[in-house]
Amino acid sequence: MSSQQEHYKELVKLLLPEEIFDYFEITNIDVQDRSVLVFFDERDIKPAALGDQKLTSKGFHPESIIQDYPIRNKAVFLHVRRRRWLVESTKEVVSRDWDSVAEGTRYTKSFADFLKALFGQLPHQQ
C-alpha cells in the first residue's frame, strides 16, 4: 500500500465503526468523485465458538457491500470479504457471525439507526 494509502487508512479508521477493525483489515481505499470505497478482508482469526477444532482457511465468501455514513458529501461503501473455514473433523464449512449490519438492510447498524431517527424509517421502507 502506498504512503498516501496508509494516510487514508489511518483517517478512515477514525471514521468507521470501531468494531469492524477487531476482525477486518483494510486492503484498499478508492476515493472517487462522489464516493469512498473501502475494501476489507476478514483477518485469519478462527471463530472462538469452534473451540480447539482443527480449521483450515478456505478463502472468502463473495464480497458484500455495506453503506455507512457519508464523508464530506461522498457516499461511503464498505466492500467486505468474510472468511470461510473448513472444520477438518466434519468437513463442514463455517464462518464467523458478524452483526454490524442492520437486519434487512445493507447499512451499518449505526447508520441505519441514524436514518431511522432522521426519517422515522429507513428510506427503502417508505
C-alpha positions as a printed NumPy array, in Angstrom:
array([[  0.   ,   0.   ,   0.   ],
       [  1.38 ,   3.429,  -0.907],
       [  2.164,   6.132,   1.621],
       [ -0.969,   8.   ,   0.556],
       [ -2.989,   4.812,   1.044],
       [ -1.543,   4.449,   4.557],
       [ -2.671,   8.003,   5.393],
       [ -6.165,   7.272,   4.05 ],
       [ -6.24 ,   4.065,   6.077],
       [ -5.452,   5.868,   9.334],
       [ -8.058,   8.555,   8.632],
       [-10.722,   6.024,   7.679],
       [-10.11 ,   4.121,  10.927],
       [-11.232,   7.234,  12.8  ],
       [-14.464,   7.49 ,  10.817],
       [-15.747,   3.921,  10.553],
       [-17.325,   1.689,  13.199],
       [-14.583,   0.661,  15.632],
       [-15.724,  -2.941,  15.907],
       [-15.004,  -3.657,  12.25 ],
       [-11.267,  -3.433,  12.946],
       [-11.438,  -6.249,  15.527],
       [-11.849,  -8.807,  12.738],
       [-11.188,  -6.998,   9.452],
       [ -8.276,  -5.201,   7.867],
       [ -8.355,  -2.571,   5.151],
       [ -6.879,  -3.875,   1.902],
       [ -7.584,  -0.86 ,  -0.307],
       [ -9.25 ,   2.559,  -0.367],
       [-10.57 ,   4.177,  -3.539],
       [-11.608,   7.844,  -3.242],
       [-13.795,   8.817,  -6.204],
       [-15.673,  11.994,  -7.161],
       [-18.891,  11.029,  -5.385],
       [-17.922,   8.084,  -3.182],
       [-15.317,   6.47 ,  -0.968],
       [-14.869,   2.724,  -1.373],
       [-13.154,   0.903,   1.486],
       [-12.171,  -2.732,   0.931],
       [-11.864,  -5.147,   3.854],
       [-10.771,  -8.751,   4.254],
       [-11.567, -10.683,   7.405],
       [ -8.46 , -11.456,   9.422],
       [ -7.447, -15.107,   9.716],
       [ -8.721, -15.364,  13.308],
       [-10.585, -18.602,  13.872],
       [-14.058, -18.314,  15.494],
       [-13.763, -18.909,  19.25 ],
       [-17.106, -20.75 ,  19.238],
       [-15.403, -23.65 ,  17.455],
       [-13.028, -24.208,  20.364],
       [ -9.965, -26.293,  19.63 ],
       [-11.267, -27.939,  16.452],
       [ -8.79 , -28.048,  13.585],
       [ -9.826, -25.483,  10.952],
       [ -8.4  , -24.776,   7.511],
       [ -8.956, -21.45 ,   5.782],
       [-10.95 , -21.922,   2.569],
       [-10.762, -18.402,   1.168],
       [-13.567, -15.867,   1.211],
       [-17.288, -15.601,   0.634],
       [-18.332, -13.303,  -2.226],
       [-17.889,  -9.634,  -1.334],
       [-20.733,  -7.834,   0.467],
       [-21.215,  -4.089,   0.021],
       [-22.468,  -2.152,   3.041],
       [-23.256,   1.551,   3.135],
       [-22.066,   3.716,   6.026],
       [-22.249,   7.421,   6.913],
       [-21.27 ,   9.768,   4.085],
       [-17.997,  11.657,   4.426],
       [-17.885,  15.242,   3.073],
       [-20.834,  14.642,   0.729],
       [-19.324,  11.404,  -0.573],
       [-21.195,   8.123,  -0.16 ],
       [-19.196,   5.53 ,   1.773],
       [-19.341,   1.89 ,   0.731],
       [-17.611,  -0.876,   2.665],
       [-16.641,  -3.824,   0.464],
       [-16.343,  -6.713,   2.901],
       [-14.995, -10.2  ,   2.265],
       [-15.701, -12.697,   5.064],
       [-13.562, -15.8  ,   5.529],
       [-14.68 , -19.393,   5.268],
       [-13.104, -22.239,   7.231],
       [-13.34 , -25.997,   6.817],
       [-13.835, -27.974,  10.053],
       [-11.468, -30.875,   9.39 ],
       [-13.376, -33.414,  11.522],
       [-16.827, -32.799,   9.984],
       [-15.887, -31.295,   6.587],
       [-18.401, -28.51 ,   7.348],
       [-17.625, -25.014,   6.023],
       [-18.179, -22.345,   8.686],
       [-17.913, -18.565,   9.055],
       [-17.903, -16.115,  11.914],
       [-21.209, -14.342,  12.647],
       [-20.861, -10.634,  12.029],
       [-23.69 ,  -8.478,  13.369],
       [-22.622,  -4.941,  12.427],
       [-25.174,  -4.762,   9.589],
       [-28.738,  -3.662,  10.377],
       [-31.168,  -6.518,   9.773],
       [-32.837,  -6.433,   6.369],
       [-30.517,  -3.692,   5.05 ],
       [-27.11 ,  -3.065,   3.581],
       [-26.393,  -0.296,   6.139],
       [-24.145,  -0.407,   9.182],
       [-26.22 ,  -0.566,  12.372],
       [-25.192,   2.932,  13.458],
       [-26.026,   4.444,  10.044],
       [-29.4  ,   2.645,   9.987],
       [-30.201,   3.973,  13.483],
       [-29.292,   7.493,  12.343],
       [-31.561,   7.225,   9.271],
       [-34.434,   5.866,  11.358],
       [-34.094,   8.776,  13.8  ],
       [-33.94 ,  11.28 ,  10.944],
       [-36.756,   9.894,   8.757],
       [-38.744,   7.728,  11.175],
       [-37.895,   4.721,   8.99 ],
       [-35.23 ,   3.599,   6.577],
       [-35.524,   5.133,   3.086],
       [-36.222,   1.792,   1.36 ],
       [-39.146,   1.163,   3.742],
       [-41.117,   4.211,   2.577]])
